[in-house]
Amino acid sequence: MHISILLVSLLGMGFIAAVFGFVVLNSGPRDEDFGGIAKRGYFIRLWWFIGLCAAGVLVSVWSLIPFPLQASSAESPRIIQAVGRQWSWELASNSVETGEPVRFRVTSQDVNHGFAIYGPDDKIVAQTQAMPGYFNDLDVTFEHAGKYRVLCLEYCGVAHHAMVAEIAVTEKH
Ligand code: CUA
């Protein structure tokens, strides 16, 4: 191999190495290149943070609003105690007006009964369990006047069928 070829090769490799070195030395980040972007980045980060805080507060407040089912009605219902026993119903009141919100507070003195209200057309209006030791609330607002009946919906002994009470619903005046 000629010495001149070796020299040319070394010179060429040296030149390429020098170019690489120059690029490497001059490719580091310089503040003046990123100053604007960094400023914009901090600006976006700040407003993203404020936005998340605001969203968190809004969601928290929104979660405190009660669902419609939990919201109590504007008019508080009239409470009527209803007690079942073998084999009759005892209602604290047997007369109600149409449009009047009523809450039957249903319990039993002995065994489980089924407290069911039937309309004048013999269709069931509402029902709940009458259980000893428990009070079950049954909310009813009667829309039509007439003679309603309370029947027992759970077999409770020989005279189960005799558990009948009447509710007279009159037109609101
Ligand atoms: Cu009470 Cu059936």
mmCIF file of C-alpha atoms and ligand atoms in Angstrom:
data_model
loop_
_atom_site.group_PDB
_atom_site.id
_atom_site.type_symbol
_atom_site.label_atom_id
_atom_site.label_comp_id
_atom_site.label_asym_id
_atom_site.label_seq_id
_atom_site.Cartn_x
_atom_site.Cartn_y
_atom_site.Cartn_z
ATOM 1 C CA MET A 1 0.000 0.000 0.000
ATOM 2 C CA HIS A 2 1.341 3.417 -0.949
ATOM 3 C CA ILE A 3 1.976 5.801 1.897
ATOM 4 C CA SER A 4 0.114 8.528 -0.036
ATOM 5 C CA ILE A 5 -3.118 6.494 -0.074
ATOM 6 C CA LEU A 6 -2.860 6.015 3.680
ATOM 7 C CA LEU A 7 -2.375 9.753 4.163
ATOM 8 C CA VAL A 8 -5.321 10.643 1.954
ATOM 9 C CA SER A 9 -7.468 8.138 3.838
ATOM 10 C CA LEU A 10 -6.369 9.517 7.221
ATOM 11 C CA LEU A 11 -7.004 13.075 6.046
ATOM 12 C CA GLY A 12 -10.457 12.106 4.804
ATOM 13 C CA MET A 13 -11.339 10.272 8.020
ATOM 14 C CA GLY A 14 -9.989 13.167 10.048
ATOM 15 C CA PHE A 15 -12.144 15.625 8.094
ATOM 16 C CA ILE A 16 -15.265 13.522 8.608
ATOM 17 C CA ALA A 17 -14.460 13.110 12.319
ATOM 18 C CA ALA A 18 -13.985 16.878 12.577
ATOM 19 C CA VAL A 19 -17.390 17.487 10.949
ATOM 20 C CA PHE A 20 -19.038 15.027 13.392
ATOM 21 C CA GLY A 21 -17.293 16.705 16.289
ATOM 22 C CA PHE A 22 -18.424 20.145 15.129
ATOM 23 C CA VAL A 23 -22.030 18.988 14.801
ATOM 24 C CA VAL A 24 -21.973 17.260 18.216
ATOM 25 C CA LEU A 25 -20.492 20.292 19.935
ATOM 26 C CA ASN A 26 -22.974 22.665 18.377
ATOM 27 C CA SER A 27 -26.159 20.552 18.661
ATOM 28 C CA GLY A 28 -26.793 20.968 22.430
ATOM 29 C CA PRO A 29 -29.915 22.834 23.515
ATOM 30 C CA ARG A 30 -29.557 26.545 23.818
ATOM 31 C CA ASP A 31 -31.883 28.565 25.970
ATOM 32 C CA GLU A 32 -32.606 31.177 23.359
ATOM 33 C CA ASP A 33 -33.960 28.471 21.031
ATOM 34 C CA PHE A 34 -36.524 27.143 23.515
ATOM 35 C CA GLY A 35 -37.318 30.215 25.563
ATOM 36 C CA GLY A 36 -40.547 30.952 23.673
ATOM 37 C CA ILE A 37 -41.728 27.346 23.658
ATOM 38 C CA ALA A 38 -40.974 26.912 27.367
ATOM 39 C CA LYS A 39 -42.904 30.068 28.196
ATOM 40 C CA ARG A 40 -45.872 28.831 26.183
ATOM 41 C CA GLY A 41 -45.579 25.435 27.874
ATOM 42 C CA TYR A 42 -45.708 26.969 31.350
ATOM 43 C CA PHE A 43 -48.674 29.088 30.290
ATOM 44 C CA ILE A 44 -50.589 26.017 29.038
ATOM 45 C CA ARG A 45 -49.646 24.042 32.166
ATOM 46 C CA LEU A 46 -50.907 26.800 34.459
ATOM 47 C CA TRP A 47 -54.303 27.050 32.726
ATOM 48 C CA TRP A 48 -54.604 23.255 32.472
ATOM 49 C CA PHE A 49 -54.087 23.135 36.246
ATOM 50 C CA ILE A 50 -56.641 25.902 36.904
ATOM 51 C CA GLY A 51 -59.096 24.205 34.512
ATOM 52 C CA LEU A 52 -58.733 20.851 36.290
ATOM 53 C CA CYS A 53 -59.274 22.509 39.687
ATOM 54 C CA ALA A 54 -62.413 24.255 38.399
ATOM 55 C CA ALA A 55 -63.706 21.011 36.859
ATOM 56 C CA GLY A 56 -63.057 19.194 40.155
ATOM 57 C CA VAL A 57 -65.016 21.790 42.119
ATOM 58 C CA LEU A 58 -67.894 21.713 39.597
ATOM 59 C CA VAL A 59 -68.116 17.904 39.656
ATOM 60 C CA SER A 60 -68.025 17.871 43.477
ATOM 61 C CA VAL A 61 -70.811 20.443 43.752
ATOM 62 C CA TRP A 62 -72.845 18.652 41.067
ATOM 63 C CA SER A 63 -72.510 15.339 42.955
ATOM 64 C CA LEU A 64 -74.138 16.939 46.013
ATOM 65 C CA ILE A 65 -77.385 17.656 44.143
ATOM 66 C CA PRO A 66 -79.856 14.955 45.230
ATOM 67 C CA PHE A 67 -81.313 12.630 42.642
ATOM 68 C CA PRO A 68 -85.022 13.113 41.904
ATOM 69 C CA LEU A 69 -85.889 9.946 43.859
ATOM 70 C CA GLN A 70 -84.151 11.294 46.967
ATOM 71 C CA ALA A 71 -85.644 14.770 46.727
ATOM 72 C CA SER A 72 -88.496 15.139 49.133
ATOM 73 C CA SER A 73 -91.771 16.344 47.703
ATOM 74 C CA ALA A 74 -92.671 19.952 48.308
ATOM 75 C CA GLU A 75 -95.831 18.931 50.148
ATOM 76 C CA SER A 76 -95.175 16.633 53.099
ATOM 77 C CA PRO A 77 -97.538 13.664 53.026
ATOM 78 C CA ARG A 78 -100.245 12.891 55.532
ATOM 79 C CA ILE A 79 -99.177 9.833 57.498
ATOM 80 C CA ILE A 80 -101.697 7.081 58.137
ATOM 81 C CA GLN A 81 -100.697 4.216 60.419
ATOM 82 C CA ALA A 82 -101.753 0.813 59.067
ATOM 83 C CA VAL A 83 -101.509 -2.284 61.219
ATOM 84 C CA GLY A 84 -102.194 -5.817 60.030
ATOM 85 C CA ARG A 85 -103.084 -8.726 62.282
ATOM 86 C CA GLN A 86 -104.768 -12.094 61.992
ATOM 87 C CA TRP A 87 -107.204 -11.296 60.478
ATOM 88 C CA SER A 88 -107.963 -7.659 59.992
ATOM 89 C CA TRP A 89 -106.509 -4.300 59.048
ATOM 90 C CA GLU A 90 -106.520 -1.347 61.366
ATOM 91 C CA LEU A 91 -106.112 2.001 59.614
ATOM 92 C CA ALA A 92 -105.687 5.205 61.614
ATOM 93 C CA SER A 93 -107.994 6.826 59.064
ATOM 94 C CA ASN A 94 -110.322 5.463 56.421
ATOM 95 C CA SER A 95 -111.004 8.648 54.499
ATOM 96 C CA VAL A 96 -108.709 10.462 52.080
ATOM 97 C CA GLU A 97 -109.159 13.237 49.530
ATOM 98 C CA THR A 98 -108.096 13.076 45.906
ATOM 99 C CA GLY A 99 -104.731 14.716 45.200
ATOM 100 C CA GLU A 100 -103.715 14.495 48.846
ATOM 101 C CA PRO A 101 -100.276 12.865 49.264
ATOM 102 C CA VAL A 102 -100.658 10.019 51.743
ATOM 103 C CA ARG A 103 -97.967 7.898 53.327
ATOM 104 C CA PHE A 104 -99.236 4.616 54.773
ATOM 105 C CA ARG A 105 -96.898 3.494 57.545
ATOM 106 C CA VAL A 106 -97.436 -0.237 57.402
ATOM 107 C CA THR A 107 -96.590 -2.822 60.031
ATOM 108 C CA SER A 108 -97.919 -6.058 61.517
ATOM 109 C CA GLN A 109 -98.683 -7.249 65.013
ATOM 110 C CA ASP A 110 -98.095 -10.925 64.383
ATOM 111 C CA VAL A 111 -97.010 -12.479 61.086
ATOM 112 C CA ASN A 112 -96.189 -11.175 57.625
ATOM 113 C CA HIS A 113 -99.132 -9.786 55.685
ATOM 114 C CA GLY A 114 -99.350 -8.164 52.280
ATOM 115 C CA PHE A 115 -100.812 -4.648 52.367
ATOM 116 C CA ALA A 116 -102.431 -4.053 48.973
ATOM 117 C CA ILE A 117 -104.739 -1.207 47.970
ATOM 118 C CA TYR A 118 -107.285 -1.938 45.237
ATOM 119 C CA GLY A 119 -109.210 0.724 43.341
ATOM 120 C CA PRO A 120 -112.973 0.827 42.647
ATOM 121 C CA ASP A 121 -112.192 -0.991 39.386
ATOM 122 C CA ASP A 122 -110.576 -3.820 41.420
ATOM 123 C CA LYS A 123 -107.154 -3.002 39.983
ATOM 124 C CA ILE A 124 -104.224 -2.841 42.356
ATOM 125 C CA VAL A 125 -103.025 0.696 43.121
ATOM 126 C CA ALA A 126 -100.083 0.065 45.445
ATOM 127 C CA GLN A 127 -98.755 -2.586 47.771
ATOM 128 C CA THR A 128 -96.068 -3.316 50.330
ATOM 129 C CA GLN A 129 -95.260 -5.887 52.990
ATOM 130 C CA ALA A 130 -96.689 -5.626 56.504
ATOM 131 C CA MET A 131 -93.964 -7.082 58.708
ATOM 132 C CA PRO A 132 -93.790 -7.428 62.496
ATOM 133 C CA GLY A 133 -91.109 -5.163 63.906
ATOM 134 C CA TYR A 134 -90.776 -3.080 60.731
ATOM 135 C CA PHE A 135 -92.504 -0.028 59.299
ATOM 136 C CA ASN A 136 -92.791 0.133 55.537
ATOM 137 C CA ASP A 137 -93.804 3.453 54.017
ATOM 138 C CA LEU A 138 -96.152 3.342 51.059
ATOM 139 C CA ASP A 139 -96.691 6.672 49.278
ATOM 140 C CA VAL A 140 -99.991 7.006 47.449
ATOM 141 C CA THR A 141 -101.790 9.975 45.960
ATOM 142 C CA PHE A 142 -105.304 8.967 44.963
ATOM 143 C CA GLU A 143 -106.410 10.512 41.691
ATOM 144 C CA HIS A 144 -109.988 9.270 41.515
ATOM 145 C CA ALA A 145 -112.713 9.306 44.111
ATOM 146 C CA GLY A 146 -114.416 6.073 45.091
ATOM 147 C CA LYS A 147 -114.392 3.136 47.433
ATOM 148 C CA TYR A 148 -110.946 1.536 47.703
ATOM 149 C CA ARG A 149 -110.179 -1.666 49.520
ATOM 150 C CA VAL A 150 -107.137 -2.968 51.376
ATOM 151 C CA LEU A 151 -106.637 -6.699 50.920
ATOM 152 C CA CYS A 152 -104.001 -9.056 52.217
ATOM 153 C CA LEU A 153 -101.647 -10.348 49.555
ATOM 154 C CA GLU A 154 -99.804 -12.935 51.607
ATOM 155 C CA TYR A 155 -101.370 -16.099 52.922
ATOM 156 C CA CYS A 156 -101.440 -15.709 56.695
ATOM 157 C CA GLY A 157 -103.867 -18.309 58.027
ATOM 158 C CA VAL A 158 -107.392 -19.657 57.723
ATOM 159 C CA ALA A 159 -109.080 -16.244 57.529
ATOM 160 C CA HIS A 160 -106.485 -14.617 55.257
ATOM 161 C CA HIS A 161 -109.251 -13.766 52.786
ATOM 162 C CA ALA A 162 -111.160 -11.882 55.496
ATOM 163 C CA MET A 163 -108.499 -9.200 55.889
ATOM 164 C CA VAL A 164 -110.364 -6.416 54.151
ATOM 165 C CA ALA A 165 -110.480 -2.736 55.029
ATOM 166 C CA GLU A 166 -112.082 0.122 53.150
ATOM 167 C CA ILE A 167 -110.760 3.538 52.238
ATOM 168 C CA ALA A 168 -113.222 6.166 51.098
ATOM 169 C CA VAL A 169 -111.606 8.581 48.672
ATOM 170 C CA THR A 170 -113.591 11.769 48.235
ATOM 171 C CA GLU A 171 -113.247 14.612 45.762
ATOM 172 C CA LYS A 172 -111.050 17.398 47.043
ATOM 173 C CA HIS A 173 -113.104 20.401 48.101
HETATM 174 CU CU1 CUA B 1 -102.927 -11.356 56.255
HETATM 175 CU CU2 CUA B 1 -103.083 -12.820 54.507
#
